[in-house]
Coordinates of C-alpha atoms in Angstrom, one line a residue:
X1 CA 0.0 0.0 0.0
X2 CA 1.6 3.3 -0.8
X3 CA 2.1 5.7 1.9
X4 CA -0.8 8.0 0.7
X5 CA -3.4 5.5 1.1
X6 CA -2.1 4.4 4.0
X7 CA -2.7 7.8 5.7
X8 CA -6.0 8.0 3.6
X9 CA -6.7 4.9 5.5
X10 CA -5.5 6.5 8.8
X11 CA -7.6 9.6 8.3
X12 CA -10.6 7.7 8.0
X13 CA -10.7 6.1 11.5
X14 CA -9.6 9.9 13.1
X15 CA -12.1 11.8 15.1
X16 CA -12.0 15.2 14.5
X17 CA -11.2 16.8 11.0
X18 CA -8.6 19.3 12.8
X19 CA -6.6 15.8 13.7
X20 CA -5.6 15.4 10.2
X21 CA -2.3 17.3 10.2
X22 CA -1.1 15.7 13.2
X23 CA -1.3 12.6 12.0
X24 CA 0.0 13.3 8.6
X25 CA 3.1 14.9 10.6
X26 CA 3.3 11.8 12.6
X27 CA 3.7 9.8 10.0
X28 CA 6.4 11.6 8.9
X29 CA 4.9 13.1 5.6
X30 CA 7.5 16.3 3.7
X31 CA 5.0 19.6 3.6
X32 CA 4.8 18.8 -0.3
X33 CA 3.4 15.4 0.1
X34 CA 1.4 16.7 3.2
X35 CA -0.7 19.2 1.0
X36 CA -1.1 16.1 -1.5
X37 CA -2.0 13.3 1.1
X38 CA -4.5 16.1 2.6
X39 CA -6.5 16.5 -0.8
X40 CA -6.4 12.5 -1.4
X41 CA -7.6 12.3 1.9
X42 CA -10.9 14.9 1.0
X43 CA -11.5 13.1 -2.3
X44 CA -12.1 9.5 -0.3
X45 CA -14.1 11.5 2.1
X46 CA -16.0 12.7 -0.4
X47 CA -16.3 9.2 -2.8
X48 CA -17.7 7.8 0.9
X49 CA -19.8 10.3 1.9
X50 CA -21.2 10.2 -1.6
X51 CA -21.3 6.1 -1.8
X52 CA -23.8 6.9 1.5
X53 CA -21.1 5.7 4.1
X54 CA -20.5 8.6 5.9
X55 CA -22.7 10.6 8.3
X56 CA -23.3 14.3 8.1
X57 CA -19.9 16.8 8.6
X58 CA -22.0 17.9 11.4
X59 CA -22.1 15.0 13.6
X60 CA -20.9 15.4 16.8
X61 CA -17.4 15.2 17.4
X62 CA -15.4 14.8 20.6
X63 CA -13.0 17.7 21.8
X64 CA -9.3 17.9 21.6
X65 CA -9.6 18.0 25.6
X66 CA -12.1 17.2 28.2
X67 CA -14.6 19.9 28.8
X68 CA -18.0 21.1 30.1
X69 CA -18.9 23.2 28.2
X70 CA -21.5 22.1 24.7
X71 CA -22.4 25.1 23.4
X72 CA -21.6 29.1 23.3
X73 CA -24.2 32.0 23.5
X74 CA -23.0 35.2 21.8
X75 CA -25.0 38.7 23.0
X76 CA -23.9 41.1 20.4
X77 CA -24.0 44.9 21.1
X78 CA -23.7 46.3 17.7
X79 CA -22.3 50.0 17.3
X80 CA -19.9 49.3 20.3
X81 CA -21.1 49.7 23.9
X82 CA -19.2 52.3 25.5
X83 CA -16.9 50.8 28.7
X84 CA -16.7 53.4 30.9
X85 CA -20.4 54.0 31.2
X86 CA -21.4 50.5 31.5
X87 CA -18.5 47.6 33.2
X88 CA -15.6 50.0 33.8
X89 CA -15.7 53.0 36.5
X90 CA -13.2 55.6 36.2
X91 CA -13.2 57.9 39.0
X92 CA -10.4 59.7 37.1
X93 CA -12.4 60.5 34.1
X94 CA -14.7 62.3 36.7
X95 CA -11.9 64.0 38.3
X96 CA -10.6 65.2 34.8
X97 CA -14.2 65.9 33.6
X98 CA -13.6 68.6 30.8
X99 CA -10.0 68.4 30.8
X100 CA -8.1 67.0 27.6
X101 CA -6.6 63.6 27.6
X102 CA -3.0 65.4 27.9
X103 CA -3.8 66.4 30.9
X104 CA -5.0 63.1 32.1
X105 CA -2.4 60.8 30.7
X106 CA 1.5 61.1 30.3
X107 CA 2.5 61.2 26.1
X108 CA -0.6 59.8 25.0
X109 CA 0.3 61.1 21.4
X110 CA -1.9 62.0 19.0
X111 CA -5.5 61.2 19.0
X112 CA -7.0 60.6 15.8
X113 CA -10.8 60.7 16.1
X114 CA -14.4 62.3 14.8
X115 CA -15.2 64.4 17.4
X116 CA -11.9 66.8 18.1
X117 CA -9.0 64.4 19.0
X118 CA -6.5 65.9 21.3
X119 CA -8.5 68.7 21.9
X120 CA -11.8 67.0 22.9
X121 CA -12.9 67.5 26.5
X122 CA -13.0 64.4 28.5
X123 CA -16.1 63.9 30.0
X124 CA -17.1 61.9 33.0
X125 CA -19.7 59.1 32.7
X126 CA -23.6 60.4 33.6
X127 CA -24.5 56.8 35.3
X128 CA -23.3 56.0 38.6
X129 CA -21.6 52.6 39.2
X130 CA -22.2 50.5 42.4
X131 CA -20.9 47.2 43.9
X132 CA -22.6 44.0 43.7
X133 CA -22.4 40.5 44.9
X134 CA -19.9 39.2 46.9
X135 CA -17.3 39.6 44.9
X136 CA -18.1 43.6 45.0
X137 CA -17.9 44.4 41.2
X138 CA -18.9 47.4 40.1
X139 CA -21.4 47.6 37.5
X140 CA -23.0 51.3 36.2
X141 CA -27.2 51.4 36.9
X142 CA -27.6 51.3 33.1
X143 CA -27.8 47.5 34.6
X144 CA -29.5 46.8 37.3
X145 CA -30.4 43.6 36.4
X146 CA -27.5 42.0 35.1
X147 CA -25.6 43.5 38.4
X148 CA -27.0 40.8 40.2
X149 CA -25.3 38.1 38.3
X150 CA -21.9 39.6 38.6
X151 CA -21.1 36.5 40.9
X152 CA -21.3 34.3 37.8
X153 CA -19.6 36.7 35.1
X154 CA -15.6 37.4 34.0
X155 CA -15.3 40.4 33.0
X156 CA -12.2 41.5 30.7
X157 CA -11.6 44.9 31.0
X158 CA -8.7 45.0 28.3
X159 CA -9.7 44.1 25.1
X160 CA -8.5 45.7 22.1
X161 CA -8.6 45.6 18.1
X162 CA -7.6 46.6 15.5
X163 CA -10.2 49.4 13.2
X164 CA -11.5 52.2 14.0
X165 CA -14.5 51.5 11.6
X166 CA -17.6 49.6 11.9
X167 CA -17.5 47.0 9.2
X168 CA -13.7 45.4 9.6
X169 CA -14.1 45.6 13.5
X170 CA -17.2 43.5 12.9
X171 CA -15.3 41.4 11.3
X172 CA -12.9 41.2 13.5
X173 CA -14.6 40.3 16.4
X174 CA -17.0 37.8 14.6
X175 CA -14.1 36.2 12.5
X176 CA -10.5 37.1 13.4
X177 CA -9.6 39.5 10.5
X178 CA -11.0 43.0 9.4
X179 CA -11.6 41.7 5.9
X180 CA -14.3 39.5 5.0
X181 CA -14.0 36.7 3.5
X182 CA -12.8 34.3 6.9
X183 CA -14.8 31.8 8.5
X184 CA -16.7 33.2 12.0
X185 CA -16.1 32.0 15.3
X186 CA -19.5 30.1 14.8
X187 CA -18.2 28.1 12.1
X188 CA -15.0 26.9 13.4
X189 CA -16.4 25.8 16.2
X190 CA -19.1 23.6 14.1
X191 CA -16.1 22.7 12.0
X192 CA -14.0 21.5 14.9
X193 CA -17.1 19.6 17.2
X194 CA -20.1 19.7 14.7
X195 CA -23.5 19.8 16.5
X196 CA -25.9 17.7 18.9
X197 CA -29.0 17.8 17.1
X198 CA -29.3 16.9 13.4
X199 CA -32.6 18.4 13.2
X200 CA -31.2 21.7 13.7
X201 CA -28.5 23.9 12.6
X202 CA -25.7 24.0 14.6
X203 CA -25.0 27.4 14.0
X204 CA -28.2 30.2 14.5
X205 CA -28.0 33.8 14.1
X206 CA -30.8 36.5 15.4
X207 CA -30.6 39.8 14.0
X208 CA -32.1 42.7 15.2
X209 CA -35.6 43.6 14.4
X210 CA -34.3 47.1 13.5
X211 CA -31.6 45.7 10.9
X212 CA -28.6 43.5 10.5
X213 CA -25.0 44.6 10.9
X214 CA -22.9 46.7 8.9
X215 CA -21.4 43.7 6.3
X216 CA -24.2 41.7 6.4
X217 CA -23.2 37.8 6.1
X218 CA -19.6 37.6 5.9
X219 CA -20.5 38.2 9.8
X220 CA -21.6 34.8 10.1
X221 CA -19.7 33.4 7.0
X222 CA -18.3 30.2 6.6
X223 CA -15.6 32.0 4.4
X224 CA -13.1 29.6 2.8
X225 CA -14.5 26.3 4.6
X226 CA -17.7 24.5 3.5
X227 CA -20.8 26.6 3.4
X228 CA -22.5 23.7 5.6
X229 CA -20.6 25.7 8.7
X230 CA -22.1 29.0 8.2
X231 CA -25.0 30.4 10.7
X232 CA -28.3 29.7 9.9
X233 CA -30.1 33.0 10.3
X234 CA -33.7 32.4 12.4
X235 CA -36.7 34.6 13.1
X236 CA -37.5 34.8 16.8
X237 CA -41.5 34.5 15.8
X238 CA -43.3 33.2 13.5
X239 CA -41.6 31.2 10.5
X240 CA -37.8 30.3 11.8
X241 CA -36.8 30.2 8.5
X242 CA -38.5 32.3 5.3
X243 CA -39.8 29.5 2.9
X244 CA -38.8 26.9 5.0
X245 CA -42.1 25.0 4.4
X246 CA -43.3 23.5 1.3
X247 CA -46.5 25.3 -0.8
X248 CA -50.0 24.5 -0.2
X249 CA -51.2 21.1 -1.2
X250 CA -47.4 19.3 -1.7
X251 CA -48.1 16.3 0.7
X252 CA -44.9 15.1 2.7
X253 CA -44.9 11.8 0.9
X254 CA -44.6 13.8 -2.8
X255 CA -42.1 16.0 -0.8
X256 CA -40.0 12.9 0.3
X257 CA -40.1 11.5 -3.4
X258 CA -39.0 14.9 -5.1
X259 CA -35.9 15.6 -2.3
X260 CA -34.9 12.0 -3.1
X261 CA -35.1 12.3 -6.7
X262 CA -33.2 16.1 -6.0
X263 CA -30.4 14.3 -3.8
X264 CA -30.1 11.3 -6.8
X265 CA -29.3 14.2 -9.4
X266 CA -27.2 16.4 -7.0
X267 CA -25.0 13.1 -5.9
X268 CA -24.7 11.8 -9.9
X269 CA -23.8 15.9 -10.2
X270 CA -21.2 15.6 -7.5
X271 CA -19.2 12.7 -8.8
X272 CA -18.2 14.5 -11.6
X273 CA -17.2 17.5 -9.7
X274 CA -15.1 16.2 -6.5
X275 CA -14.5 18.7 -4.0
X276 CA -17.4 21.4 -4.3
X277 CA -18.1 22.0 -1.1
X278 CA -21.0 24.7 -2.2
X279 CA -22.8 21.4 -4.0
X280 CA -22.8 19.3 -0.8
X281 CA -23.4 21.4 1.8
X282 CA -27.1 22.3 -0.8
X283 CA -27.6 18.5 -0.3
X284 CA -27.2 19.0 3.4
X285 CA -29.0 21.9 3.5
X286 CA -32.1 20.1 1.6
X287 CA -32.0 17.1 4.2
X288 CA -31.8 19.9 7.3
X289 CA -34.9 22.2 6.2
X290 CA -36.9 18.9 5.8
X291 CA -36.1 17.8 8.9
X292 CA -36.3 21.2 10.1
X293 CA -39.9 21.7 9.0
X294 CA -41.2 19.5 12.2
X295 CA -38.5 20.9 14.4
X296 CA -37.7 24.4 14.5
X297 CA -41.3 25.5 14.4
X298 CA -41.4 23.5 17.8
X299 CA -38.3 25.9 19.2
X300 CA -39.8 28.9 18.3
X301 CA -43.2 28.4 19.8
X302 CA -42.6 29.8 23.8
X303 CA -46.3 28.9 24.7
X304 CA -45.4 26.0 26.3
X305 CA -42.8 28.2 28.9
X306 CA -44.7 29.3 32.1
X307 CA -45.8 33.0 32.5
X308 CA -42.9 32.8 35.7
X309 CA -40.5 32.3 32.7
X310 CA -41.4 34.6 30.1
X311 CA -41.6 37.5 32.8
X312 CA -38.6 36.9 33.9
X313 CA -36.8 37.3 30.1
X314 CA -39.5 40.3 29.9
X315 CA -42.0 38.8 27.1
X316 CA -44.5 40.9 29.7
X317 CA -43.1 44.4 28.7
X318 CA -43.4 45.7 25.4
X319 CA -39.8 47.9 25.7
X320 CA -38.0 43.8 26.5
X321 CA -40.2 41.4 24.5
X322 CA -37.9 41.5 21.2
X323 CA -34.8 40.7 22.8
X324 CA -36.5 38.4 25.7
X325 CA -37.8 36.7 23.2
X326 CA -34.4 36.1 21.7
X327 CA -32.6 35.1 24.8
X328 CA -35.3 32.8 25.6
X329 CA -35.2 31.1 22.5
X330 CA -31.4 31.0 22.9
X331 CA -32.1 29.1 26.0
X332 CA -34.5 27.0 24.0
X333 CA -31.6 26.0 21.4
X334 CA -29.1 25.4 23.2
X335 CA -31.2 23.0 25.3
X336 CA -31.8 21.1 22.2
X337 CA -27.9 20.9 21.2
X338 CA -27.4 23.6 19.2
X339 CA -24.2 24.8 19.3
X340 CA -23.6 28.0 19.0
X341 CA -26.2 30.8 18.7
X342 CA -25.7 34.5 18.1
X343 CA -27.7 37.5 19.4
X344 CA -27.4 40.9 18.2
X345 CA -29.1 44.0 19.8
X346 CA -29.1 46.6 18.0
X347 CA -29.5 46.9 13.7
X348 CA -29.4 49.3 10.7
X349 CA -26.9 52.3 11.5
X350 CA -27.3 55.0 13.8
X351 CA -29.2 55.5 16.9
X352 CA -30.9 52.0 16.2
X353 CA -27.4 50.7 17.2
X354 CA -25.2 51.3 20.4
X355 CA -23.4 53.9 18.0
X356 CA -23.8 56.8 20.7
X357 CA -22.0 59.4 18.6
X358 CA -24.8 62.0 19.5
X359 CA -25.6 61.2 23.3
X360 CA -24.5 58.9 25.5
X361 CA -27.7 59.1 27.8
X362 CA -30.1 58.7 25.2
X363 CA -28.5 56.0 23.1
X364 CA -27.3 54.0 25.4
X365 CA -30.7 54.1 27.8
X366 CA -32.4 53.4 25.1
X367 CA -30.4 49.5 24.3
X368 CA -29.2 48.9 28.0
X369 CA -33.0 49.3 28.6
X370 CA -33.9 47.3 26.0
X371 CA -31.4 44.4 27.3
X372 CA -30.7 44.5 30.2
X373 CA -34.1 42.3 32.3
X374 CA -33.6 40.0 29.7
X375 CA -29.7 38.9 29.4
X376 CA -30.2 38.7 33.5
X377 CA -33.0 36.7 33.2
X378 CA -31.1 34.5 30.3
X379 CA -28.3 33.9 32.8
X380 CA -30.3 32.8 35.9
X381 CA -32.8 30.6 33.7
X382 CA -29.8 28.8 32.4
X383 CA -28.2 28.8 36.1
X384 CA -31.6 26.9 37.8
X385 CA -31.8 24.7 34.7
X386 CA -28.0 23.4 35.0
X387 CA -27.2 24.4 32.0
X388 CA -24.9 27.5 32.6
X389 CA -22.2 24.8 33.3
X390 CA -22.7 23.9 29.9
X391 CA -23.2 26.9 28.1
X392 CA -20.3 30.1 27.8
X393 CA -22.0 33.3 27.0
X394 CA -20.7 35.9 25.6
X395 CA -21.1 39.6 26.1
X396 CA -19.8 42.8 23.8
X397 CA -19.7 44.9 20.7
X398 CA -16.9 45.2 17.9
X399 CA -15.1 48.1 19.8
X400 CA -15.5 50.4 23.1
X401 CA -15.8 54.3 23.7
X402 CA -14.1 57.2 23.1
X403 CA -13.6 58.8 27.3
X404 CA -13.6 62.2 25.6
X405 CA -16.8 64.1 24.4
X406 CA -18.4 64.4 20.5
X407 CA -20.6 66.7 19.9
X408 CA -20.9 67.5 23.7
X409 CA -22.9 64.0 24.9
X410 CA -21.8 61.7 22.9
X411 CA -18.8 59.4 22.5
X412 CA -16.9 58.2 19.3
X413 CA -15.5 54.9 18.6
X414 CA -12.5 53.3 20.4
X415 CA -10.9 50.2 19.3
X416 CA -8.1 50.8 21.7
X417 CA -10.1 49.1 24.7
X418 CA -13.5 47.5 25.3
X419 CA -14.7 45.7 28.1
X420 CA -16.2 41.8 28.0
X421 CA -17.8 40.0 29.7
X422 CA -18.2 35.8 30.1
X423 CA -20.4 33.9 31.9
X424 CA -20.9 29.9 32.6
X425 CA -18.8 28.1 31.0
X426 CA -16.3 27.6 33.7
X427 CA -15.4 30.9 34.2
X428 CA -14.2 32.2 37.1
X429 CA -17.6 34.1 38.3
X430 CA -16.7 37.1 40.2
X431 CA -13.6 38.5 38.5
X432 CA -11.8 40.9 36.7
X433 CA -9.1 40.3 34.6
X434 CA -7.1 43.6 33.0
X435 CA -8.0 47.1 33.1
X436 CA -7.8 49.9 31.0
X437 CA -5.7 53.5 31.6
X438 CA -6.3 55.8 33.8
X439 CA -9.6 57.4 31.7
X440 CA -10.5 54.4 29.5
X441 CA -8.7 55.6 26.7
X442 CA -6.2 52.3 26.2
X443 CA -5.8 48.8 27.3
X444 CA -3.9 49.2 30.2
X445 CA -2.4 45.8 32.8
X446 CA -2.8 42.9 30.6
X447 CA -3.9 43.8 27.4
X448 CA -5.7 41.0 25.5
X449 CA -6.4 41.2 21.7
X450 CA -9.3 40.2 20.3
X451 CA -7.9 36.9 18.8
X452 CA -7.0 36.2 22.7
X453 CA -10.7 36.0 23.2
X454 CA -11.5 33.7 20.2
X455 CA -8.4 31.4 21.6
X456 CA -10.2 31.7 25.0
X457 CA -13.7 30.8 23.4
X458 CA -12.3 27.7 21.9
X459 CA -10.4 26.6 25.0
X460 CA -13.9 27.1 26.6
X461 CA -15.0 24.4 24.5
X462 CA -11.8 22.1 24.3
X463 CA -10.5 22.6 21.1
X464 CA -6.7 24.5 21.1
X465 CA -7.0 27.2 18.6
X466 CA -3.7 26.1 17.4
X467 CA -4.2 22.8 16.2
X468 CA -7.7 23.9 15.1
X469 CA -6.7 24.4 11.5
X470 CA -8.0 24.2 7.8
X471 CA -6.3 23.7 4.9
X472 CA -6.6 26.8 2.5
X473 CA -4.1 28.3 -0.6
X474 CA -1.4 25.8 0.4
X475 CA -1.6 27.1 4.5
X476 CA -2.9 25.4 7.7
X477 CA -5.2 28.7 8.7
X478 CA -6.3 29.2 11.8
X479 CA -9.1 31.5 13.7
X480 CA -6.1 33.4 15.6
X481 CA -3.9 33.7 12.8
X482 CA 0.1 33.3 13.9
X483 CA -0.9 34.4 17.4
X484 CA -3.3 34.1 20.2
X485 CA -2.6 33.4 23.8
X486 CA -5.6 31.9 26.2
X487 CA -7.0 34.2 29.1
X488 CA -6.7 30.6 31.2
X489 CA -7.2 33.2 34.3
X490 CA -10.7 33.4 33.2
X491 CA -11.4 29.9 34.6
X492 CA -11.8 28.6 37.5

């Protein structure tokens, strides 16, 4: 046998996909071969997968290391929520209120911003910021409801990017780089452990009612892998998915006759064309949505929760029900094995986001208001059920605040340091890891990039964001690029 079919052979009986280059370098294999033994490897994949021998790319798979956790829950505060007005007090910034940063902070160097750079007054936060818990942490009244969770949250005070702009610092924080094009946190993760329930996607996105983000898609792309690891984008009420069902009068015995018929055509189509991964992940996708027709109408019906339940995510308040209803259904997924589920508050561009370039007070009261009863009451329904154990959520935006004033009230973007928060998922509840300077301006003690957070996500969920790799243009890539370091503080 030669030596490629021999690690052909090998591969096959290997858990995880992200295993492959390990064992090819085990087996002693030069980098040339190595590409070449990797695409041999896809094409008998493929031939089995299309002889019906293999199961779906999105059957569960075991993690590089033991762990907890099942699934992730990502709150996204589109616009970026300023830090220093909502997780990260600055008595300083009040002390300096109206002076310039100079003033504040030793060489700080030139300010490049919207709203008057150098020469921008600072301007202390209008929300005062209280202790909770035991732990003591500080959290501004924009939240009164998530303060009381504080015992179960990490929150990183010293994140940082890399764009000063909206649409590449989306991308940043939702895929690793600030061009699109790269597969999202979402999909590596589905990649690298696939999902628990096959009659739902293992990777749902909720947009805002207002809007989706700036960039669209490429958010929650798949980028270079196959499209079967892209998010799924679901309705909160209603049909989950637009045109999921089939038309009046098509009875599920003539549906189940035309998909097979559809699959027979697609397969015959895809031995002739190896490798396209757009092709099988269609014949995925056709399987899913039927399946999906019984199931996900199931999830999104919250009539069978108890009033207790949807009062608690604020389904009783017309100001909460659109994001309660969200976070419940969050709840609702990941209960059912989905694996990673993506929230975003706020949608379009403007005020409709947590863009507060005009006021701080009205912008941000508007979204923490909007978000607040329900995130709290996402975190302690998953806490009583035993599922917060399970499940690591995730709070921020794609940057933080400006501490100095635009336009008077409001404050302009700052990719130089925002502050996030964890939950569940093993984290070390009650802490604080990092801070920024003395106003919020910069990442100050142990700054952490945002790749440092998607290497911390994936730890969360066993998988070493170094040897999760994918083979694209001749390199192994990788979610954190050539770098990323684990916040392993974070954990208890």
């Amino acid at each position: 046998m030669s030596i490629n079919n021999k690690i052909i052979r090998g591969i096959g009986h290997m858990r995880p996909a992200h295993s492959r280059r390990e064992f090819l370098e085990r087996a002693g294999v030069g980098f040339g071969s190595l590409a070449l033994a990797f695409m041999l490897a896809q094409e008998a994949e493929a031939e089995v997968k299309r002889s019906g021998g293999s199961a779906s790319p999105l059957m569960p798979k075991p993690p590089m290391f033991p762990t907890k956790v099942k699934s992730v829950i990502f709150l996204f505060m589109y616009g970026g929520p300023s830090q220093v007005d909502t997780f990260d007090p600055k008595p300083d910034l009040t002390k300096y209120d109206g002076k310039t940063l100079n003033a504040a902070i030793q060489n700080v160097g030139e300010v490049k911003t919207f709203g008057g750079g150098n020469n921008a007054p600072l301007m202390k936060s209008p929300y005062a910021f209280k202790k909770y818990g035991r732990s003591g942490i500080e959290v501004s009244d924009l939240f009164p409801n998530i303060a009381t969770c504080v015992d179960d949250m990490c929150f990183l005070r010293s994140i940082y990017g890399d764009s000063n702009n909206h649409a590449p610092a989306l991308f940043e924080m939702n895929t690793g780089s600030i061009q699109q094009g790269y597969p999202s946190v979402g999909s590596w993760i589905t990649y690298g452990l696939g999902t628990i329930n096959q009659d739902l996607p293992g990777y749902v996105v909720m947009e805002d009612y207002r809007g989706g983000p700036i960039g669209g898609a490429p958010n929650w792309s798949s980028g270079f892998m196959p499209a079967t690891y892209q998010g799924t984008v679901f309705r909160p009420s209603g049909t989950p998915i637009l045109d999921l069902n089939p038309g009046a009068g098509v009875t599920p015995e003539e549906q189940r006759t035309s998909l097979d018929l559809l699959a027979k055509l697609n397969q015959e189509h895809a031995a002739n064309n190896p490798g396209d991964s757009n092709l099988d992940a269609r014949i995925a996708a056709y399987e899913l949505a039927y399946r999906m027709q019984a199931h996900a109408p199931e999830v999104v019906d919250v009539s069978t929760e108890t009033e207790e339940t949807k009062q608690l995510y604020g389904l009783d308040k017309e100001r909460t029900e659109k994001f309660g209803r969200k976070c419940l259904l969050a709840r609702r997924l990941v209960e059912r094995g989905v694996r990673f589920v993506q929230l975003y508050s706020g949608g379009g561009h403007g005020d409709d986001t947590w863009d507060a370039h005009g006021s701080i007070v009205g912008n941000h009261g508007k979204h923490a208001g909007d978000t607040d009863k329900p995130i709290a009451g996402l975190l302690k329904d998953l806490k009583r059920r035993g599922l917060l154990d399970s499940t690591l959520v995730v709070w921020g935006g794609e940057f933080g605040r400006m501490p100095i004033t635009q336009g008077g009230t409001g404050r302009d973007h700052n990719p130089g340091v925002q502050t996030v928060w964890m939950a569940g998922g093993g984290v070390k509840g009650g802490s604080v890891i990092g801070s920024s300077d003395e106003v919020g301006f910069k990442a100050g003690d142990n700054p952490y990039h945002i790749r440092d957070l998607h290497a911390t996500i994936l730890y969360a969920m066993g998988l070493n964001h170094e040897r999760l790799t994918y083979l694209f243009n001749g390199r192994f890539q990788r979610l954190t690029g050539t770098a990323g370091t684990v916040i392993k503080s974070a954990f208890a």
